[in-house]
Tab-separated table of C-alpha atoms and ligand atoms in Angstrom:
chain	number	residue	atom	x	y	z
A	286	MET	CA	-23.291	-105.645	-78.193
A	287	HIS	CA	-25.574	-107.856	-80.339
A	288	ASN	CA	-28.274	-109.982	-78.771
A	289	ASN	CA	-28.692	-113.542	-79.951
A	290	SER	CA	-31.456	-112.836	-82.512
A	291	GLU	CA	-29.381	-110.109	-84.136
A	292	ARG	CA	-26.409	-112.443	-84.268
A	293	VAL	CA	-28.377	-115.158	-86.023
A	294	SER	CA	-29.927	-112.793	-88.534
A	295	ASP	CA	-26.388	-111.476	-89.131
A	296	VAL	CA	-25.444	-115.023	-90.209
A	297	ILE	CA	-28.273	-114.988	-92.766
A	298	ALA	CA	-27.404	-111.484	-94.016
A	299	GLU	CA	-23.681	-112.308	-94.248
A	300	THR	CA	-24.294	-115.545	-96.140
A	301	ALA	CA	-26.772	-113.896	-98.530
A	302	PHE	CA	-24.235	-111.114	-99.162
A	303	ALA	CA	-21.351	-113.565	-99.706
A	304	ILE	CA	-23.429	-115.527	-102.239
A	305	LYS	CA	-24.668	-112.410	-104.050
A	306	GLU	CA	-21.167	-110.943	-104.287
A	307	MET	CA	-19.759	-114.312	-105.428
A	308	HIS	CA	-17.439	-114.723	-102.435
A	309	ILE	CA	-19.166	-118.093	-102.243
A	310	ARG	CA	-19.912	-119.392	-105.716
A	311	GLY	CA	-20.714	-122.602	-107.599
A	312	ALA	CA	-24.117	-124.287	-107.343
A	313	GLY	CA	-23.094	-126.943	-104.807
A	314	ARG	CA	-21.220	-124.532	-102.540
A	315	ILE	CA	-24.010	-121.947	-102.412
A	316	ALA	CA	-26.526	-124.701	-101.565
A	317	ARG	CA	-24.360	-125.904	-98.673
A	318	ALA	CA	-23.768	-122.312	-97.509
A	319	GLY	CA	-27.535	-121.607	-97.534
A	320	ALA	CA	-28.286	-124.771	-95.560
A	321	SER	CA	-25.468	-124.018	-93.114
A	322	ALA	CA	-26.757	-120.462	-92.494
A	323	LEU	CA	-30.247	-121.835	-91.742
A	324	CYS	CA	-28.688	-124.385	-89.389
A	325	ASP	CA	-26.973	-121.566	-87.435
A	326	PHE	CA	-30.154	-119.502	-87.544
A	327	ALA	CA	-32.254	-122.310	-86.033
A	328	ASP	CA	-29.568	-123.372	-83.581
A	329	GLY	CA	-29.189	-119.880	-82.141
A	330	TYR	CA	-32.847	-118.848	-82.268
A	331	ASP	CA	-33.927	-117.277	-78.969
A	332	GLY	CA	-37.554	-116.366	-79.756
A	333	LEU	CA	-40.248	-117.930	-77.620
A	334	THR	CA	-43.028	-119.108	-79.945
A	335	LEU	CA	-43.385	-121.529	-82.827
A	336	ASP	CA	-45.323	-118.975	-84.874
A	337	GLY	CA	-42.603	-116.407	-84.325
A	338	PHE	CA	-39.954	-118.913	-85.419
A	339	LYS	CA	-41.883	-119.736	-88.595
A	340	ARG	CA	-42.249	-116.039	-89.447
A	341	ASP	CA	-38.558	-115.295	-88.835
A	342	LEU	CA	-37.542	-118.416	-90.739
A	343	ASP	CA	-39.627	-117.306	-93.743
A	344	VAL	CA	-37.760	-113.989	-93.778
A	345	ALA	CA	-34.400	-115.794	-93.507
A	346	VAL	CA	-35.310	-118.218	-96.312
A	347	LYS	CA	-36.397	-115.399	-98.601
A	348	LYS	CA	-33.177	-113.492	-97.981
A	349	ILE	CA	-31.048	-116.533	-98.810
A	350	LEU	CA	-33.074	-117.423	-101.921
A	351	ASP	CA	-33.000	-113.846	-103.223
A	352	SER	CA	-29.199	-113.861	-103.234
A	353	ARG	CA	-28.909	-115.692	-106.588
A	354	PRO	CA	-31.833	-116.775	-108.711
A	355	THR	CA	-30.623	-119.413	-111.181
A	356	ALA	CA	-29.112	-122.403	-109.350
A	357	VAL	CA	-31.970	-124.602	-108.082
A	358	SER	CA	-29.446	-126.279	-105.793
A	359	LEU	CA	-29.888	-123.326	-103.430
A	360	TRP	CA	-33.687	-123.713	-103.462
A	361	ASN	CA	-33.412	-127.464	-102.913
A	362	GLY	CA	-30.858	-127.096	-100.094
A	363	VAL	CA	-32.959	-124.490	-98.318
A	364	HIS	CA	-36.222	-126.414	-98.731
A	365	TYR	CA	-34.632	-129.660	-97.599
A	366	SER	CA	-33.488	-127.840	-94.451
A	367	ILE	CA	-36.965	-126.515	-93.594
A	368	LYS	CA	-39.032	-129.464	-94.838
A	369	ASP	CA	-40.221	-130.647	-91.382
A	370	VAL	CA	-40.997	-127.270	-89.811
A	371	SER	CA	-44.662	-127.200	-90.905
A	372	ARG	CA	-45.378	-130.520	-89.210
A	373	SER	CA	-43.463	-129.726	-85.984
A	374	SER	CA	-45.751	-129.448	-82.971
A	375	ASP	CA	-43.562	-127.172	-80.856
A	376	LEU	CA	-40.775	-124.639	-81.153
A	377	LYS	CA	-37.962	-126.923	-79.962
A	378	ALA	CA	-38.934	-129.640	-82.473
A	379	ALA	CA	-39.123	-127.091	-85.308
A	380	MET	CA	-35.707	-125.615	-84.480
A	381	ASN	CA	-34.196	-129.061	-84.119
A	382	SER	CA	-35.630	-130.245	-87.456
A	383	VAL	CA	-33.876	-127.396	-89.293
A	384	VAL	CA	-30.564	-128.199	-87.590
A	385	VAL	CA	-30.848	-131.931	-88.353
A	386	ASN	CA	-32.088	-131.550	-91.934
A	387	SER	CA	-29.587	-128.874	-92.948
A	388	LYS	CA	-26.719	-130.996	-91.618
A	389	GLU	CA	-28.132	-133.987	-93.478
A	390	PHE	CA	-28.297	-131.965	-96.705
A	391	ILE	CA	-24.694	-130.784	-96.345
A	392	LYS	CA	-23.458	-134.311	-95.609
A	393	GLY	CA	-25.457	-135.777	-98.522
A	394	SER	CA	-24.175	-133.067	-100.841
A	395	SER	CA	-20.537	-133.804	-100.001
A	396	GLU	CA	-21.114	-137.550	-100.354
A	397	ALA	CA	-22.777	-136.959	-103.749
A	398	ILE	CA	-19.625	-135.241	-105.019
A	399	ARG	CA	-17.511	-138.204	-103.923
A	400	SER	CA	-19.834	-140.643	-105.721
A	401	ILE	CA	-19.814	-138.508	-108.867
A	402	ALA	CA	-16.001	-138.480	-108.719
A	403	SER	CA	-15.781	-142.271	-108.673
A	404	ILE	CA	-18.554	-142.840	-111.252
A	405	GLY	CA	-17.226	-140.084	-113.524
A	406	ALA	CA	-13.638	-141.316	-113.282
A	407	ARG	CA	-14.805	-144.566	-114.904
A	408	VAL	CA	-16.085	-142.572	-117.885
A	409	VAL	CA	-12.711	-140.866	-118.307
A	410	GLN	CA	-10.266	-142.999	-120.314
A	411	ASP	CA	-6.488	-143.102	-120.289
A	412	GLY	CA	-5.309	-140.552	-122.887
A	413	ASP	CA	-8.480	-138.451	-122.848
A	414	VAL	CA	-8.354	-134.787	-123.780
A	415	ILE	CA	-11.028	-133.053	-121.743
A	416	MET	CA	-12.515	-129.607	-122.179
A	417	THR	CA	-14.282	-127.925	-119.271
A	418	HIS	CA	-15.879	-124.554	-118.673
A	419	CYS	CA	-15.972	-122.246	-115.654
A	420	ASN	CA	-15.222	-123.979	-112.331
A	421	SER	CA	-17.399	-126.871	-111.251
A	422	SER	CA	-16.440	-128.797	-108.128
A	423	ALA	CA	-18.190	-131.892	-109.501
A	424	VAL	CA	-16.084	-131.765	-112.677
A	425	MET	CA	-12.920	-130.995	-110.712
A	426	GLU	CA	-13.389	-134.053	-108.523
A	427	VAL	CA	-14.000	-136.325	-111.548
A	428	ILE	CA	-10.827	-135.128	-113.273
A	429	LYS	CA	-8.739	-135.313	-110.096
A	430	GLU	CA	-9.988	-138.834	-109.333
A	431	ALA	CA	-9.206	-140.063	-112.870
A	432	HIS	CA	-5.753	-138.470	-112.580
A	433	ARG	CA	-5.170	-140.132	-109.174
A	434	GLN	CA	-6.051	-143.463	-110.764
A	435	GLY	CA	-3.091	-142.953	-113.087
A	436	LYS	CA	-4.989	-142.045	-116.253
A	437	ARG	CA	-2.970	-139.754	-118.494
A	438	LEU	CA	-5.105	-136.714	-119.245
A	439	LYS	CA	-4.936	-133.345	-120.923
A	440	VAL	CA	-7.405	-130.672	-119.919
A	441	PHE	CA	-8.392	-127.499	-121.764
A	442	ALA	CA	-10.134	-125.024	-119.459
A	443	THR	CA	-11.905	-121.916	-120.715
A	444	GLU	CA	-11.179	-118.578	-119.090
A	445	SER	CA	-14.936	-118.009	-118.497
A	446	ARG	CA	-15.297	-114.252	-118.746
A	447	PRO	CA	-16.220	-112.057	-116.989
A	448	TRP	CA	-15.396	-113.594	-113.597
A	449	ARG	CA	-12.595	-115.761	-115.030
A	450	GLN	CA	-13.405	-118.817	-112.911
A	451	GLY	CA	-11.217	-120.725	-115.401
A	452	ILE	CA	-8.211	-119.393	-113.481
A	453	LEU	CA	-9.441	-121.275	-110.408
A	454	THR	CA	-9.845	-124.395	-112.534
A	455	VAL	CA	-6.378	-124.336	-114.079
A	456	ASN	CA	-4.655	-123.614	-110.768
A	457	GLU	CA	-6.606	-126.310	-108.940
A	458	LEU	CA	-5.712	-128.891	-111.589
A	459	ALA	CA	-2.096	-127.742	-111.891
A	460	ASP	CA	-1.697	-128.157	-108.113
A	461	GLU	CA	-2.753	-131.799	-108.559
A	462	GLY	CA	-0.203	-132.269	-111.338
A	463	VAL	CA	-2.757	-132.438	-114.176
A	464	ASP	CA	-1.605	-131.318	-117.645
A	465	VAL	CA	-3.856	-128.277	-118.092
A	466	THR	CA	-4.081	-125.527	-120.714
A	467	LEU	CA	-5.993	-122.271	-120.363
A	468	ILE	CA	-7.880	-121.032	-123.429
A	469	ILE	CA	-9.953	-117.921	-124.049
A	470	ASP	CA	-13.673	-118.512	-124.475
A	471	SER	CA	-13.622	-117.759	-128.182
A	472	ALA	CA	-11.028	-120.517	-128.795
A	473	VAL	CA	-13.519	-123.263	-127.938
A	474	ARG	CA	-14.432	-124.267	-131.501
A	475	VAL	CA	-10.834	-124.313	-132.747
A	476	VAL	CA	-9.619	-126.410	-129.808
A	477	MET	CA	-12.588	-128.804	-129.898
A	478	LYS	CA	-10.902	-130.690	-132.765
A	479	GLU	CA	-8.326	-131.986	-130.261
A	480	VAL	CA	-10.823	-132.878	-127.532
A	481	SER	CA	-12.210	-136.359	-126.752
A	482	LYS	CA	-14.737	-135.425	-124.026
A	483	VAL	CA	-16.410	-132.311	-122.670
A	484	LEU	CA	-17.249	-132.270	-118.947
A	485	VAL	CA	-19.256	-129.402	-117.459
A	486	GLY	CA	-21.143	-128.792	-114.220
A	487	ALA	CA	-24.754	-127.756	-113.682
A	488	ASP	CA	-26.629	-125.011	-111.910
A	489	THR	CA	-30.032	-126.390	-112.824
A	490	ILE	CA	-31.331	-129.292	-114.914
A	491	THR	CA	-34.953	-129.122	-116.035
A	492	SER	CA	-37.426	-132.001	-116.158
A	493	ASN	CA	-36.901	-132.300	-119.921
A	494	GLY	CA	-33.142	-132.678	-119.475
A	495	MET	CA	-32.093	-129.164	-120.425
A	496	LEU	CA	-28.929	-127.908	-118.725
A	497	VAL	CA	-28.579	-124.412	-117.273
A	498	ASN	CA	-24.933	-123.615	-116.551
A	499	LYS	CA	-22.368	-120.808	-116.843
A	500	ILE	CA	-22.807	-118.559	-119.872
A	501	GLY	CA	-20.935	-120.091	-122.810
A	502	THR	CA	-21.712	-123.707	-121.883
A	503	SER	CA	-24.064	-123.986	-124.855
A	504	HIS	CA	-21.229	-122.928	-127.184
A	505	LEU	CA	-19.149	-125.853	-125.931
A	506	ALA	CA	-22.154	-128.105	-126.549
A	507	LEU	CA	-22.653	-126.872	-130.109
A	508	ALA	CA	-18.965	-127.116	-130.937
A	509	ALA	CA	-18.828	-130.615	-129.400
A	510	ASN	CA	-21.869	-131.660	-131.399
A	511	GLU	CA	-20.294	-130.386	-134.615
A	512	ALA	CA	-17.003	-132.195	-133.883
A	513	ARG	CA	-18.818	-135.356	-132.628
A	514	VAL	CA	-17.240	-135.050	-129.201
A	515	PRO	CA	-19.282	-136.531	-126.302
A	516	PHE	CA	-20.704	-133.917	-123.940
A	517	TYR	CA	-21.159	-134.938	-120.267
A	518	VAL	CA	-22.733	-133.042	-117.387
A	519	CYS	CA	-21.514	-133.774	-113.841
A	520	SER	CA	-24.408	-132.988	-111.541
A	521	GLU	CA	-25.782	-133.904	-108.148
A	522	THR	CA	-29.502	-134.759	-108.371
A	523	TYR	CA	-30.363	-131.760	-106.182
A	524	LYS	CA	-29.586	-129.661	-109.254
A	525	PHE	CA	-32.719	-131.143	-110.856
A	526	SER	CA	-35.467	-128.540	-110.699
A	527	PRO	CA	-38.806	-129.880	-109.398
A	528	MET	CA	-40.607	-126.674	-110.393
A	529	THR	CA	-39.869	-127.337	-114.060
A	530	ILE	CA	-42.153	-130.405	-113.906
A	531	ARG	CA	-45.103	-128.025	-113.800
A	532	GLY	CA	-43.608	-125.899	-116.571
A	533	ASP	CA	-41.817	-123.151	-114.625
A	534	ARG	CA	-39.047	-121.414	-116.551
A	535	VAL	CA	-35.566	-121.068	-115.064
A	536	THR	CA	-34.662	-117.454	-114.275
A	537	ILE	CA	-31.375	-116.546	-115.925
A	538	GLU	CA	-29.449	-114.148	-113.708
A	539	GLU	CA	-28.197	-110.900	-115.240
A	540	ARG	CA	-25.432	-109.019	-113.481
A	541	GLY	CA	-24.085	-105.494	-113.776
A	542	PRO	CA	-22.023	-104.003	-116.633
A	543	GLU	CA	-19.120	-103.263	-114.257
A	544	GLU	CA	-18.308	-106.995	-114.309
A	545	VAL	CA	-17.693	-106.764	-118.066
A	546	ILE	CA	-16.098	-103.367	-118.659
A	547	ASN	CA	-14.833	-100.156	-117.014
A	548	ALA	CA	-17.366	-97.431	-117.746
A	549	GLU	CA	-14.516	-95.090	-118.920
A	550	GLU	CA	-13.608	-97.463	-121.754
A	551	ILE	CA	-16.862	-97.059	-123.673
A	552	ARG	CA	-19.179	-94.277	-124.812
A	553	SER	CA	-21.909	-93.525	-122.305
A	554	SER	CA	-24.603	-94.483	-124.861
A	555	VAL	CA	-23.315	-98.078	-125.096
A	556	LYS	CA	-25.465	-100.651	-123.347
A	557	VAL	CA	-23.894	-103.737	-121.763
A	558	PHE	CA	-25.778	-107.018	-121.477
A	559	ASN	CA	-24.336	-109.498	-118.972
A	560	PRO	CA	-26.347	-112.744	-118.730
A	561	VAL	CA	-24.650	-115.145	-116.335
A	562	PHE	CA	-26.004	-118.530	-117.439
A	563	ASP	CA	-27.291	-120.129	-120.617
A	564	SER	CA	-29.372	-123.156	-121.581
A	565	THR	CA	-28.177	-126.249	-123.406
A	566	PRO	CA	-30.988	-128.392	-124.823
A	567	ALA	CA	-31.064	-132.101	-123.916
A	568	LYS	CA	-30.292	-133.144	-127.504
A	569	TYR	CA	-26.701	-131.883	-127.106
A	570	ILE	CA	-26.103	-133.810	-123.889
A	571	ASP	CA	-24.828	-137.387	-124.115
A	572	ALA	CA	-25.207	-138.225	-120.423
A	573	ILE	CA	-25.492	-136.776	-116.936
A	574	ILE	CA	-23.125	-138.213	-114.332
A	575	THR	CA	-24.980	-138.130	-111.001
A	576	GLU	CA	-24.400	-139.682	-107.577
A	577	VAL	CA	-27.016	-142.328	-108.406
A	578	GLY	CA	-25.355	-143.306	-111.669
A	579	ILE	CA	-25.071	-142.161	-115.266
A	580	VAL	CA	-28.443	-141.099	-116.628
A	581	SER	CA	-29.650	-139.836	-119.971
A	582	PRO	CA	-31.174	-136.338	-120.104
A	583	GLY	CA	-34.416	-138.039	-121.189
A	584	SER	CA	-34.693	-139.868	-117.865
A	585	VAL	CA	-34.505	-136.779	-115.617
A	586	TYR	CA	-38.307	-136.476	-115.414
A	587	GLU	CA	-38.737	-140.110	-114.288
A	588	LEU	CA	-35.977	-139.791	-111.733
A	589	MET	CA	-37.468	-136.608	-110.287
A	590	ILE	CA	-40.980	-138.061	-110.033
A	591	ARG	CA	-39.648	-141.181	-108.323
A	592	ARG	CA	-37.730	-139.108	-105.751
A	593	LEU	CA	-40.400	-136.470	-105.104
A	594	GLY	CA	-43.376	-138.833	-104.979
A	595	ASP	CA	-46.433	-136.990	-103.700
A	596	GLY	CA	-44.317	-133.924	-103.018
A	597	VAL	CA	-44.791	-132.759	-106.623
A	598	SER	CA	-48.276	-131.406	-105.908
A	599	ASN	CA	-46.985	-129.538	-102.840
A	600	LEU	CA	-44.314	-127.527	-104.617
A	601	ARG	CA	-44.178	-124.026	-103.210
A	602	ASP	CA	-43.532	-120.884	-105.212
B	137	LIG	C1	-20.504	-121.660	-111.588
B	137	LIG	C2	-20.957	-122.653	-112.605
B	137	LIG	C3	-20.671	-124.094	-112.316
B	137	LIG	C4	-21.892	-124.713	-111.653
B	137	LIG	C5	-21.592	-126.088	-111.069
B	137	LIG	O1	-21.034	-120.376	-111.816
B	137	LIG	O2	-21.621	-122.352	-113.568
B	137	LIG	O3	-20.420	-124.793	-113.494
B	137	LIG	O4	-22.338	-123.867	-110.590
B	137	LIG	O5	-20.636	-125.974	-110.042
B	137	LIG	P1	-20.757	-119.207	-110.755
B	137	LIG	P2	-20.502	-127.095	-108.899
B	137	LIG	O6	-19.284	-119.083	-110.600
B	137	LIG	O7	-21.413	-118.002	-111.355
B	137	LIG	O8	-21.439	-119.609	-109.458
B	137	LIG	O9	-20.236	-128.391	-109.613
B	137	LIG	O10	-19.347	-126.627	-108.067
B	137	LIG	O11	-21.793	-127.120	-108.144
């Protein structure tokens, strides 16, 4: 029989495992899952001192953040949830602040997606041919909203090896009645000739407007640039990385070779390199569709400074 503390740390361990193993995936979803786990942790905490709570919370936060390194949404969701703990004067207030703030983050995150859907749907025109990559809930909601508004659309979705999140994308859109075609990743440049807009999601956007998203995103950007097709990013502002203001680099996750190939298929001397995300420079991005409106990649820095205010100097590692 588990006591309460074990139960709550189980919630943290289970969530960290589910994120690491990609049972929960996508930058927005992992951020909400991280915040939700901290909410349960704080809600069920049965320790007796504020110092003890802070120590246990630090361990929980580290475990959640270590689950996947690239999407800053997770960092932002977790830090939003714990932002008032340091100034809480007693244990009850500290626990309560985590519960309140994590719920607020989750609510704000879901509302942001709805705003992006309605703002993005205005960008999508009747007759558009859209290409997307991987499976972004922000992009999905934009396309579905435009479709609901009666705009006639065609969507090309990349398979997105090795996890093949493109299968999720095509099924999700097909269930809504959208005209959708699956393509392999290497067909991007050939198909781009037929495309009128590219819409992709974001894991992280840096202060200089660079996009970090699923590996292969930069190929779509280059092909779009060559074919003069506008390239849009659909991103909540909590995917903006405050740490990049002070020059931090974004860690690009690498995962195991087993995701790419069965070991028996190749000689044992063959190495396999499996980077999970790539970077698309700001110059290839026409606009970022956020919940606060459509912004240029060049205005990300301003927007971040305005929102963080004095918090910039307090950024933790
Ligand atoms: C998912 C991916 C998505 C972004 C944005 O990668 O790159 O484009 O996370 O998704 P993975 P959303 O499957 O490795 O997590 O718009 O849902 O936040």
